[in-house]
Amino acid sequence: MIPLLRHGKPDGQPRRLTLEILRHNPADPASVPHLQAYEIEEAEGMTLFIALNEIRAQQDPSLMFDFVCRAGICGSCAMLVNGRPGLACRTLTRDLGERITLAPLPVFELIGDLSVNTGKWMRGTSERLQTWIHNDTETDLDAFETRMEPATAEAIYELDRCIECGCCIAGCGTVQMRERFVGAVGLNKIARFRLDPRDTRSDEDFYELIGDDDGVFGCMSLVGCHDVCPKQLPLQTQIAFLRRKMALQGMR
Amino acid sequence: MSSLIKTNASGELGLQAMPHPQTHGTAQTKPRKSRWPARLDVLQSATGLILAVFLMAHMFFVSTILISQQAFYTVARFFEGAYFFARPYPALVSCVVAVVIALFIGHAGLAMRKFPAGFRQFNAFCRHKNRFHHSDTSLWWIQAWTGFALFFMATIHLYDMLTQPALIGPFESADRVWSGNMWPLYLALLFAVELHGGIGLYRLAIKWGWLEGSDPQRSRRRLAIVRYSFSAFFVTLGLVTLLTYIDLGRAHADHAGERYIPPQSISSVDRR
């Protein structure tokens, strides 16, 4: 965010932040989804991840949320921040107002409070889209790896930076309506394996995976995925590229 | 054979459970996925693009009334083939309208596939849009609603033009707008169609990756500016044009139904 727009401390006093957190434990039959407010004092450079840890340590040990790396690498701490998907560890409280609403990512199975089971969804998508290298030739483990052009490796790496945080799915209007839609994370993976020279699948094979309204043709180009991706992946470009390639397949 | 066909809990035939009949020496292959989703997607975009281009051309032709009554009269007779066949044939306009109707119905049918099906989907999208506050997501909602409105509003206009192609002229159109009480419909239609077209063209470029350039993010910002400009320009042009017709229609109200007669006949063209 532009520094001028950041919420400063005009009198030098730290702000009191109110975090309204959607609480619900599906494992408890008596639990009813509700917003619970917590007040904390803002610290210099505070992220939502730090704020949540402080709340859990000092106010409410029952608060459930996920984190591992604290550095935007593991993708565990994705949640809705004022309705917008984002990583708690990459969101500075100074970029937000004094009242912050936190909710779990929609679409995914709720574990409790802010914790959702993205892993289950991602695994299902990977199995459905067969997002691994397909190659019929036997691998010689004693031989050197086949050389790859640096530019190709860079291009693959660019797409491989996806951390499967689920923000693109939570930001996708199509998925909200149609649960079977593969979403940007799935399409990005197909784009990644399509680039990989070790994967021998052709566009005809990829059409079998994403050539329908649950796949690339279901995308309504709302670009919510692209705008919320914490890794700034070129999702808009990749989906449009796949759409062109799959449309060509459709003409055959 | 019938014992091999089993039904699951939903009553669907479990044909997968059947052993593959082995044909002599040929391997069984999975049937290819249908190519129709791809074709329908392309058709939706193609019909939308053609309609948007028609829309722009249509607005420029209609707005020739701003130049002069004679200018609009000339354009109207041109599309009736008056300058090619020595006399005007309004049926030619009907033919063009029939093609536009076919494109319109085709586009509407294809676009309907993206509409929310049922309350659950409707509600899910609404909640998502309201909490997300994301411009492109909200724009799609406007596009869906304006598209829905066009089902009815555009149909009235198209049927009118299909069945009364000869009544396109400075006084004829002005009478339809004012004395025929069509101006409220044209006013609503103008906003719906220009918003829908502007957003649609923008989304078309995003969807197929057109005009991406070296920096897609910057290109998208520029496309958004073009989108706003498109809608603002055509809504303004449409409003000014509609006001001109209303003004002309009011002045001509006492003689409603009388045809426009050009001050001088155009070559040997004789209006019938």
Coordinates of C-alpha atoms in Angstrom, one line a residue:
Chain A
M1 CA 0.0 0.0 0.0
I2 CA 1.1 3.6 -0.6
P3 CA 2.7 4.9 2.6
L4 CA 0.5 8.0 2.5
L5 CA -2.6 5.8 2.7
R6 CA -1.4 3.8 5.7
H7 CA -3.1 4.4 9.0
G8 CA -0.6 6.4 11.0
K9 CA -0.5 7.4 14.7
P10 CA -0.9 11.2 14.7
D11 CA -0.4 11.6 18.4
G12 CA 2.3 9.0 18.6
Q13 CA 0.1 6.7 20.6
P14 CA -0.4 3.1 19.4
R15 CA -3.8 2.4 18.0
R16 CA -6.3 0.1 19.7
L17 CA -7.4 -2.5 17.2
T18 CA -10.6 -4.4 17.3
L19 CA -10.5 -7.7 15.5
E20 CA -13.9 -9.2 14.9
I21 CA -13.3 -12.9 14.2
L22 CA -15.9 -15.3 12.9
R23 CA -16.0 -18.1 15.5
H24 CA -17.4 -21.6 14.9
N25 CA -16.4 -25.1 15.7
P26 CA -18.2 -27.6 13.4
A27 CA -17.1 -30.4 15.7
D28 CA -19.2 -29.0 18.5
P29 CA -22.9 -29.5 17.9
A30 CA -23.7 -26.6 20.2
S31 CA -21.5 -24.2 18.3
V32 CA -23.2 -21.4 16.4
P33 CA -21.3 -19.2 14.0
H34 CA -20.8 -15.7 15.5
L35 CA -18.5 -12.8 15.4
Q36 CA -16.3 -12.3 18.5
A37 CA -14.5 -9.1 19.1
Y38 CA -11.0 -8.8 20.5
E39 CA -9.1 -5.7 21.3
I40 CA -5.4 -5.4 21.1
E41 CA -2.8 -2.7 21.0
E42 CA -1.1 -2.2 17.7
A43 CA 2.7 -2.7 17.6
E44 CA 5.2 -1.4 15.1
G45 CA 5.3 -3.7 12.0
M46 CA 2.5 -5.8 13.3
T47 CA 1.0 -8.4 11.0
L48 CA -2.4 -10.1 11.4
F49 CA -0.5 -13.2 12.1
I50 CA 1.3 -11.5 15.1
A51 CA -2.0 -10.0 16.3
L52 CA -3.8 -13.4 16.2
N53 CA -1.0 -15.1 18.1
E54 CA -1.1 -12.3 20.7
I55 CA -4.9 -12.8 21.1
R56 CA -4.5 -16.6 21.4
A57 CA -1.6 -16.2 23.9
Q58 CA -3.2 -13.5 26.1
Q59 CA -6.9 -13.6 25.6
D60 CA -8.4 -16.7 24.1
P61 CA -6.4 -20.0 23.8
S62 CA -9.4 -21.6 22.1
L63 CA -9.0 -19.4 18.9
M64 CA -8.2 -21.7 15.9
F65 CA -6.1 -20.5 13.0
D66 CA -3.3 -22.0 10.9
F67 CA 0.2 -20.9 10.4
V68 CA 3.6 -22.4 9.7
C69 CA 6.2 -20.2 8.0
R70 CA 5.2 -16.6 9.0
A71 CA 6.7 -15.5 5.7
G72 CA 4.1 -16.1 2.9
I73 CA 5.7 -19.3 1.8
C74 CA 3.5 -22.1 3.3
G75 CA 0.1 -20.6 2.4
S76 CA -1.5 -21.9 5.7
C77 CA -2.7 -18.6 7.1
A78 CA -5.0 -17.5 4.2
M79 CA -8.3 -16.0 5.4
L80 CA -10.8 -13.3 4.6
V81 CA -9.5 -10.0 5.8
N82 CA -12.4 -7.5 5.6
G83 CA -14.0 -9.8 3.1
R84 CA -10.9 -10.0 0.9
P85 CA -8.8 -13.2 0.7
G86 CA -5.2 -12.7 1.9
L87 CA -2.4 -14.2 4.0
A88 CA -2.4 -13.1 7.6
C89 CA 1.4 -13.2 7.8
R90 CA 1.7 -10.8 4.8
T91 CA -1.0 -8.3 6.0
L92 CA 0.2 -5.4 8.0
T93 CA -2.3 -4.0 10.5
R94 CA -1.2 -0.5 9.6
D95 CA -2.7 -1.0 6.1
L96 CA -6.1 -1.6 7.7
G97 CA -8.5 0.4 9.8
E98 CA -9.1 0.1 13.5
R99 CA -11.8 -2.5 13.0
I100 CA -10.8 -5.6 11.2
T101 CA -13.1 -8.4 10.3
L102 CA -11.6 -11.9 9.9
A103 CA -13.4 -14.9 8.5
P104 CA -12.3 -18.3 7.2
L105 CA -11.9 -18.8 3.5
P106 CA -15.2 -19.9 1.9
V107 CA -15.5 -23.0 -0.3
F108 CA -13.0 -25.1 1.8
E109 CA -14.0 -27.4 4.6
L110 CA -14.0 -25.6 7.9
I111 CA -11.9 -27.1 10.7
G112 CA -12.7 -24.3 13.2
D113 CA -12.7 -20.5 13.4
L114 CA -10.2 -19.3 10.8
S115 CA -8.8 -22.7 10.1
V116 CA -9.9 -24.5 6.9
N117 CA -8.8 -27.7 5.2
T118 CA -7.3 -26.4 2.0
G119 CA -5.1 -29.5 1.7
K120 CA -8.0 -31.8 1.1
W121 CA -9.4 -29.6 -1.6
M122 CA -5.9 -29.1 -3.3
R123 CA -5.2 -32.8 -3.2
G124 CA -8.6 -33.5 -4.8
T125 CA -7.9 -31.0 -7.5
S126 CA -4.4 -32.4 -8.2
E127 CA -5.8 -35.9 -8.5
R128 CA -8.6 -34.7 -10.8
L129 CA -6.3 -32.7 -13.0
Q130 CA -3.4 -35.2 -12.8
T131 CA -1.0 -32.5 -11.9
W132 CA 2.2 -34.4 -12.1
I133 CA 4.7 -35.2 -14.9
H134 CA 3.4 -37.8 -17.3
N135 CA 6.1 -39.6 -19.1
D136 CA 6.1 -43.2 -20.4
T137 CA 9.8 -43.5 -20.8
E138 CA 11.6 -45.3 -18.0
T139 CA 13.8 -43.1 -15.9
D140 CA 17.5 -44.0 -15.7
L141 CA 18.4 -43.0 -12.1
D142 CA 22.1 -43.2 -12.9
A143 CA 22.0 -40.8 -15.8
F144 CA 22.3 -37.1 -15.6
E145 CA 19.0 -35.2 -15.8
T146 CA 18.0 -34.0 -19.2
R147 CA 19.1 -30.4 -19.8
M148 CA 16.5 -27.8 -19.8
E149 CA 16.7 -24.3 -21.3
P150 CA 17.1 -21.7 -18.5
A151 CA 14.3 -19.7 -20.0
T152 CA 12.0 -22.8 -19.9
A153 CA 13.1 -23.5 -16.3
E154 CA 12.4 -19.9 -15.3
A155 CA 8.9 -20.0 -16.9
I156 CA 8.0 -23.2 -15.1
Y157 CA 9.4 -21.8 -11.9
E158 CA 7.3 -18.7 -12.3
L159 CA 4.1 -20.8 -12.2
D160 CA 5.5 -23.3 -9.7
R161 CA 5.6 -20.5 -7.1
C162 CA 2.0 -21.3 -6.3
I163 CA 1.7 -22.0 -2.5
E164 CA -1.8 -23.5 -2.7
C165 CA -3.1 -21.0 -0.1
G166 CA -6.6 -21.0 -1.6
C167 CA -6.9 -17.2 -2.0
C168 CA -7.7 -17.5 -5.7
I169 CA -10.5 -20.0 -5.0
A170 CA -11.9 -17.8 -2.3
G171 CA -11.7 -14.8 -4.6
C172 CA -13.4 -16.6 -7.5
G173 CA -17.0 -15.8 -8.2
T174 CA -17.5 -18.8 -10.4
V175 CA -16.4 -21.3 -7.7
Q176 CA -18.9 -19.7 -5.3
M177 CA -21.7 -20.7 -7.7
R178 CA -20.3 -23.9 -9.1
E179 CA -18.2 -26.0 -6.8
R180 CA -16.9 -28.3 -9.6
F181 CA -15.0 -25.4 -11.2
V182 CA -11.3 -26.1 -11.1
G183 CA -10.3 -22.5 -10.3
A184 CA -7.2 -20.6 -11.0
V185 CA -5.0 -22.9 -8.9
G186 CA -5.9 -25.9 -11.0
L187 CA -5.6 -24.1 -14.3
N188 CA -2.2 -22.6 -13.3
K189 CA -1.0 -26.1 -12.6
I190 CA -2.1 -27.3 -16.0
A191 CA -0.3 -24.3 -17.5
R192 CA 2.8 -25.3 -15.5
F193 CA 2.9 -28.9 -16.7
R194 CA 2.1 -27.9 -20.2
L195 CA 5.3 -25.9 -20.2
D196 CA 7.4 -28.8 -18.9
P197 CA 9.3 -30.6 -21.6
R198 CA 9.5 -33.7 -19.4
D199 CA 5.7 -34.0 -19.5
T200 CA 4.7 -35.7 -22.8
R201 CA 1.0 -34.8 -22.7
S202 CA -0.4 -32.9 -25.6
D203 CA -3.1 -30.2 -25.7
E204 CA -5.5 -32.9 -26.7
D205 CA -4.7 -34.7 -23.4
F206 CA -5.1 -31.4 -21.5
Y207 CA -8.4 -30.8 -23.2
E208 CA -9.6 -34.1 -21.6
L209 CA -8.9 -32.5 -18.2
I210 CA -10.0 -28.9 -18.5
G211 CA -12.0 -28.7 -21.8
D212 CA -15.4 -28.1 -20.3
D213 CA -17.4 -25.7 -18.2
D214 CA -15.9 -27.1 -15.0
G215 CA -12.5 -26.3 -16.5
V216 CA -11.2 -23.4 -18.5
F217 CA -14.5 -22.6 -20.3
G218 CA -16.2 -22.1 -17.0
C219 CA -14.0 -19.2 -16.1
M220 CA -16.1 -16.0 -16.3
S221 CA -12.9 -13.8 -16.3
L222 CA -13.8 -11.9 -13.1
V223 CA -10.0 -11.9 -12.4
G224 CA -10.6 -12.0 -8.6
C225 CA -8.0 -14.8 -8.5
H226 CA -5.4 -12.7 -10.2
D227 CA -6.0 -9.7 -8.0
V228 CA -5.8 -11.5 -4.6
C229 CA -2.9 -13.9 -5.4
P230 CA -0.3 -13.3 -2.7
K231 CA 2.4 -14.5 -4.9
Q232 CA 1.4 -12.2 -7.8
L233 CA 1.1 -15.2 -10.2
P234 CA 0.1 -14.2 -13.8
L235 CA -3.2 -16.1 -13.5
Q236 CA -5.2 -13.8 -15.8
T237 CA -2.6 -14.3 -18.6
Q238 CA -2.3 -18.1 -18.0
I239 CA -6.0 -18.7 -18.0
A240 CA -6.5 -16.7 -21.2
F241 CA -3.6 -18.6 -22.8
L242 CA -5.1 -21.9 -21.9
R243 CA -8.5 -20.8 -23.1
R244 CA -7.0 -20.0 -26.5
K245 CA -5.2 -23.3 -26.7
M246 CA -8.2 -25.4 -25.6
A247 CA -10.5 -23.5 -27.9
L248 CA -8.2 -24.4 -30.8
Q249 CA -8.5 -28.1 -29.7
G250 CA -12.3 -27.6 -29.7
M251 CA -12.2 -26.7 -33.3
R252 CA -10.6 -30.0 -34.3
Chain B
M1 CA -25.8 -59.1 -20.6
S2 CA -28.5 -57.4 -18.5
S3 CA -27.0 -58.9 -15.3
L4 CA -23.8 -56.9 -16.0
I5 CA -25.7 -53.6 -15.9
K6 CA -25.9 -52.5 -12.3
T7 CA -27.5 -49.4 -10.8
N8 CA -26.0 -47.3 -8.1
A9 CA -27.8 -45.7 -5.2
S10 CA -29.0 -42.8 -7.5
G11 CA -30.4 -45.3 -9.9
E12 CA -27.8 -44.5 -12.6
L13 CA -26.6 -47.3 -14.7
G14 CA -23.2 -48.4 -13.7
L15 CA -21.9 -49.0 -17.1
Q16 CA -18.3 -48.6 -16.0
A17 CA -18.6 -51.9 -14.1
M18 CA -19.2 -53.7 -17.4
P19 CA -16.1 -55.5 -18.8
H20 CA -14.8 -53.9 -22.0
P21 CA -15.8 -56.1 -24.9
Q22 CA -12.6 -57.0 -26.6
T23 CA -12.5 -56.4 -30.3
H24 CA -10.0 -58.2 -32.4
G25 CA -6.6 -56.8 -31.8
T26 CA -7.7 -53.2 -31.3
A27 CA -7.1 -51.4 -27.9
Q28 CA -10.1 -49.8 -26.3
T29 CA -9.8 -46.0 -26.0
K30 CA -11.8 -43.7 -23.8
P31 CA -14.2 -41.6 -25.8
R32 CA -13.0 -38.1 -26.5
K33 CA -14.4 -35.3 -24.4
S34 CA -17.0 -33.3 -26.3
R35 CA -15.7 -30.3 -28.3
W36 CA -18.9 -28.4 -27.8
P37 CA -18.0 -26.5 -24.6
A38 CA -15.1 -25.0 -26.6
R39 CA -17.3 -24.1 -29.6
L40 CA -20.0 -22.7 -27.4
D41 CA -17.5 -20.6 -25.5
V42 CA -16.1 -19.2 -28.8
L43 CA -19.6 -18.7 -30.2
Q44 CA -20.6 -16.7 -27.1
S45 CA -17.6 -14.4 -27.5
A46 CA -18.1 -14.1 -31.3
T47 CA -21.8 -13.3 -31.1
G48 CA -21.1 -10.8 -28.4
L49 CA -18.3 -9.1 -30.4
I50 CA -20.4 -8.9 -33.6
L51 CA -23.4 -7.5 -31.6
A52 CA -21.1 -4.9 -29.9
V53 CA -19.7 -3.8 -33.3
F54 CA -23.3 -3.6 -34.7
L55 CA -24.2 -1.6 -31.6
M56 CA -21.5 1.0 -32.2
A57 CA -22.4 1.3 -35.9
H58 CA -26.1 1.5 -35.1
M59 CA -25.5 4.3 -32.7
F60 CA -23.5 6.3 -35.2
F61 CA -26.2 5.8 -37.9
V62 CA -29.0 6.8 -35.5
S63 CA -27.2 9.8 -34.3
T64 CA -26.9 11.3 -37.9
I65 CA -30.2 13.0 -36.9
L66 CA -27.8 15.4 -35.0
I67 CA -26.4 16.5 -38.3
S68 CA -29.7 17.0 -40.0
Q69 CA -33.0 15.4 -40.8
Q70 CA -31.9 15.0 -44.4
A71 CA -28.7 13.2 -43.2
F72 CA -30.7 10.6 -41.2
Y73 CA -33.2 10.2 -44.1
T74 CA -30.2 9.5 -46.5
V75 CA -28.8 6.9 -44.1
A76 CA -32.1 5.2 -43.7
R77 CA -32.7 5.0 -47.4
F78 CA -29.2 3.8 -47.9
F79 CA -29.9 0.7 -45.8
E80 CA -33.0 0.1 -47.8
G81 CA -30.8 -0.2 -50.8
A82 CA -32.2 2.9 -52.5
Y83 CA -28.8 3.9 -54.0
F84 CA -28.2 0.4 -55.4
F85 CA -31.6 -0.7 -56.7
A86 CA -33.1 2.6 -57.9
R87 CA -35.9 2.4 -55.2
P88 CA -35.8 1.6 -51.5
Y89 CA -36.5 -2.0 -50.3
P90 CA -37.4 -1.9 -46.5
A91 CA -37.4 -5.7 -46.5
L92 CA -33.6 -5.4 -46.7
V93 CA -33.7 -3.8 -43.2
S94 CA -35.9 -6.6 -42.0
C95 CA -33.3 -9.1 -43.3
V96 CA -30.5 -7.3 -41.3
V97 CA -32.8 -7.2 -38.3
A98 CA -33.5 -10.9 -38.7
V99 CA -29.7 -11.6 -38.6
V100 CA -29.3 -9.4 -35.5
I101 CA -32.2 -11.2 -33.8
A102 CA -30.6 -14.6 -34.6
L103 CA -27.3 -13.3 -33.1
F104 CA -29.1 -11.8 -30.1
I105 CA -31.0 -15.0 -29.4
G106 CA -27.9 -17.1 -29.9
H107 CA -25.8 -14.8 -27.6
A108 CA -28.5 -14.7 -24.9
G109 CA -28.9 -18.5 -24.9
L110 CA -25.1 -19.0 -24.7
A111 CA -24.7 -16.3 -22.0
M112 CA -27.5 -17.8 -19.9
R113 CA -25.2 -20.7 -19.2
K114 CA -23.3 -18.4 -16.9
F115 CA -26.3 -17.0 -15.0
P116 CA -26.8 -18.2 -11.5
A117 CA -29.0 -21.3 -11.6
G118 CA -31.4 -21.3 -8.7
F119 CA -31.4 -19.4 -5.4
R120 CA -28.4 -21.1 -3.9
Q121 CA -26.1 -19.9 -6.7
F122 CA -27.7 -16.5 -6.8
N123 CA -27.3 -16.1 -3.1
A124 CA -23.7 -17.4 -3.1
F125 CA -22.6 -15.0 -5.7
C126 CA -24.4 -12.0 -4.0
R127 CA -22.7 -12.7 -0.7
H128 CA -19.3 -13.1 -2.4
K129 CA -19.7 -9.9 -4.3
N130 CA -20.9 -7.9 -1.3
R131 CA -18.1 -9.0 1.0
F132 CA -15.3 -8.9 -1.7
H133 CA -15.8 -5.3 -3.0
H134 CA -13.9 -6.3 -6.2
S135 CA -14.6 -4.1 -9.3
D136 CA -14.5 -6.8 -12.0
T137 CA -16.7 -9.1 -9.9
S138 CA -19.3 -6.4 -9.3
L139 CA -19.1 -5.4 -13.0
W140 CA -20.1 -9.0 -14.0
W141 CA -23.2 -8.6 -11.8
I142 CA -24.1 -5.4 -13.7
Q143 CA -23.5 -7.3 -17.0
A144 CA -25.7 -10.2 -15.9
W145 CA -28.6 -7.9 -14.9
T146 CA -28.3 -5.6 -18.0
G147 CA -28.2 -8.8 -20.1
F148 CA -31.3 -10.0 -18.4
A149 CA -33.1 -6.7 -19.0
L150 CA -32.1 -6.8 -22.6
F151 CA -34.0 -10.1 -23.1
F152 CA -37.2 -8.0 -22.9
M153 CA -36.2 -4.4 -23.9
A154 CA -34.1 -5.3 -27.0
T155 CA -36.8 -7.8 -28.1
I156 CA -39.4 -5.1 -28.3
H157 CA -37.2 -2.8 -30.3
L158 CA -36.0 -5.6 -32.6
Y159 CA -39.6 -6.8 -33.3
D160 CA -40.6 -3.3 -34.1
M161 CA -37.8 -2.9 -36.6
L162 CA -38.4 -6.3 -38.1
T163 CA -42.1 -5.7 -38.8
Q164 CA -42.0 -2.0 -39.6
P165 CA -38.7 -1.4 -41.4
A166 CA -40.2 1.3 -43.6
L167 CA -41.0 3.5 -40.7
I168 CA -37.4 4.6 -40.2
G169 CA -37.0 8.2 -40.9
P170 CA -36.7 11.6 -39.2
F171 CA -40.4 12.1 -38.6
E172 CA -41.3 8.4 -38.5
S173 CA -38.7 7.6 -35.8
A174 CA -39.5 10.8 -33.9
D175 CA -43.2 9.9 -33.9
R176 CA -42.4 6.5 -32.6
V177 CA -40.2 7.9 -29.9
W178 CA -42.7 10.6 -28.7
S179 CA -46.2 9.9 -30.0
G180 CA -45.6 6.2 -29.8
N181 CA -44.5 6.5 -26.2
M182 CA -41.3 4.5 -26.9
W183 CA -38.9 7.0 -25.3
P184 CA -39.0 5.4 -21.8
L185 CA -38.1 2.1 -23.3
Y186 CA -35.3 3.6 -25.4
L187 CA -33.9 5.5 -22.4
A188 CA -33.7 2.3 -20.3
L189 CA -32.5 0.3 -23.3
L190 CA -29.7 2.8 -24.0
F191 CA -28.2 2.5 -20.5
A192 CA -28.6 -1.3 -20.4
V193 CA -27.1 -1.9 -23.8
E194 CA -24.2 0.5 -23.5
L195 CA -23.2 -0.7 -20.1
H196 CA -23.5 -4.4 -21.2
G197 CA -21.6 -3.8 -24.4
G198 CA -18.8 -1.8 -22.7
I199 CA -18.3 -4.3 -19.9
G200 CA -18.7 -7.2 -22.4
L201 CA -15.9 -5.9 -24.7
Y202 CA -13.6 -5.3 -21.8
R203 CA -14.3 -8.9 -20.5
L204 CA -13.8 -10.3 -24.0
A205 CA -10.3 -8.8 -24.1
I206 CA -9.4 -10.1 -20.6
K207 CA -11.0 -13.5 -21.4
W208 CA -9.0 -14.2 -24.6
G209 CA -5.8 -12.2 -23.6
W210 CA -6.1 -9.6 -26.3
L211 CA -4.1 -6.4 -26.1
E212 CA -2.1 -7.8 -23.2
G213 CA 1.2 -6.3 -24.3
S214 CA 4.3 -6.7 -22.3
D215 CA 2.6 -5.7 -19.0
P216 CA -0.9 -7.3 -18.7
Q217 CA -1.6 -5.4 -15.5
R218 CA -1.1 -2.0 -17.2
S219 CA -3.0 -3.1 -20.2
R220 CA -5.9 -4.0 -18.0
R221 CA -5.9 -0.6 -16.4
R222 CA -6.0 0.9 -19.9
L223 CA -8.8 -1.4 -21.0
A224 CA -10.8 -0.3 -17.9
I225 CA -10.3 3.3 -19.0
V226 CA -11.4 2.4 -22.5
R227 CA -14.4 0.6 -21.0
Y228 CA -15.5 3.6 -19.0
S229 CA -14.9 5.9 -22.0
F230 CA -16.9 3.6 -24.3
S231 CA -19.9 3.5 -22.0
A232 CA -19.8 7.2 -21.3
F233 CA -19.4 8.2 -24.9
F234 CA -22.2 6.1 -26.3
V235 CA -24.5 6.8 -23.4
T236 CA -23.9 10.6 -24.0
L237 CA -24.3 10.3 -27.7
G238 CA -27.5 8.2 -27.2
L239 CA -29.0 10.6 -24.7
V240 CA -28.4 13.6 -27.0
T241 CA -29.8 11.7 -30.0
L242 CA -32.8 10.5 -28.0
L243 CA -33.5 14.1 -26.8
T244 CA -33.3 15.3 -30.4
Y245 CA -35.9 12.7 -31.4
I246 CA -38.1 13.6 -28.4
D247 CA -37.8 17.3 -29.4
L248 CA -38.6 16.5 -33.0
G249 CA -41.4 14.2 -32.0
R250 CA -43.1 16.8 -29.8
A251 CA -42.9 19.4 -32.5
H252 CA -44.4 16.8 -35.0
A253 CA -47.0 15.4 -32.6
D254 CA -49.9 17.2 -34.3
H255 CA -48.9 15.6 -37.6
A256 CA -47.9 12.2 -36.1
G257 CA -48.0 9.6 -38.8
E258 CA -47.0 11.9 -41.6
R259 CA -43.9 10.8 -43.5
Y260 CA -40.8 12.8 -44.0
I261 CA -40.5 14.2 -47.5
P262 CA -37.1 15.4 -48.4
P263 CA -36.8 18.9 -49.6
Q264 CA -35.4 17.7 -52.9
S265 CA -35.7 14.3 -54.3
I266 CA -32.5 12.2 -54.2
S267 CA -31.6 11.4 -57.8
S268 CA -34.3 9.3 -59.2
V269 CA -35.3 7.6 -55.9
D270 CA -39.0 7.5 -55.3
R271 CA -40.2 6.6 -51.9
R272 CA -43.2 4.4 -51.9

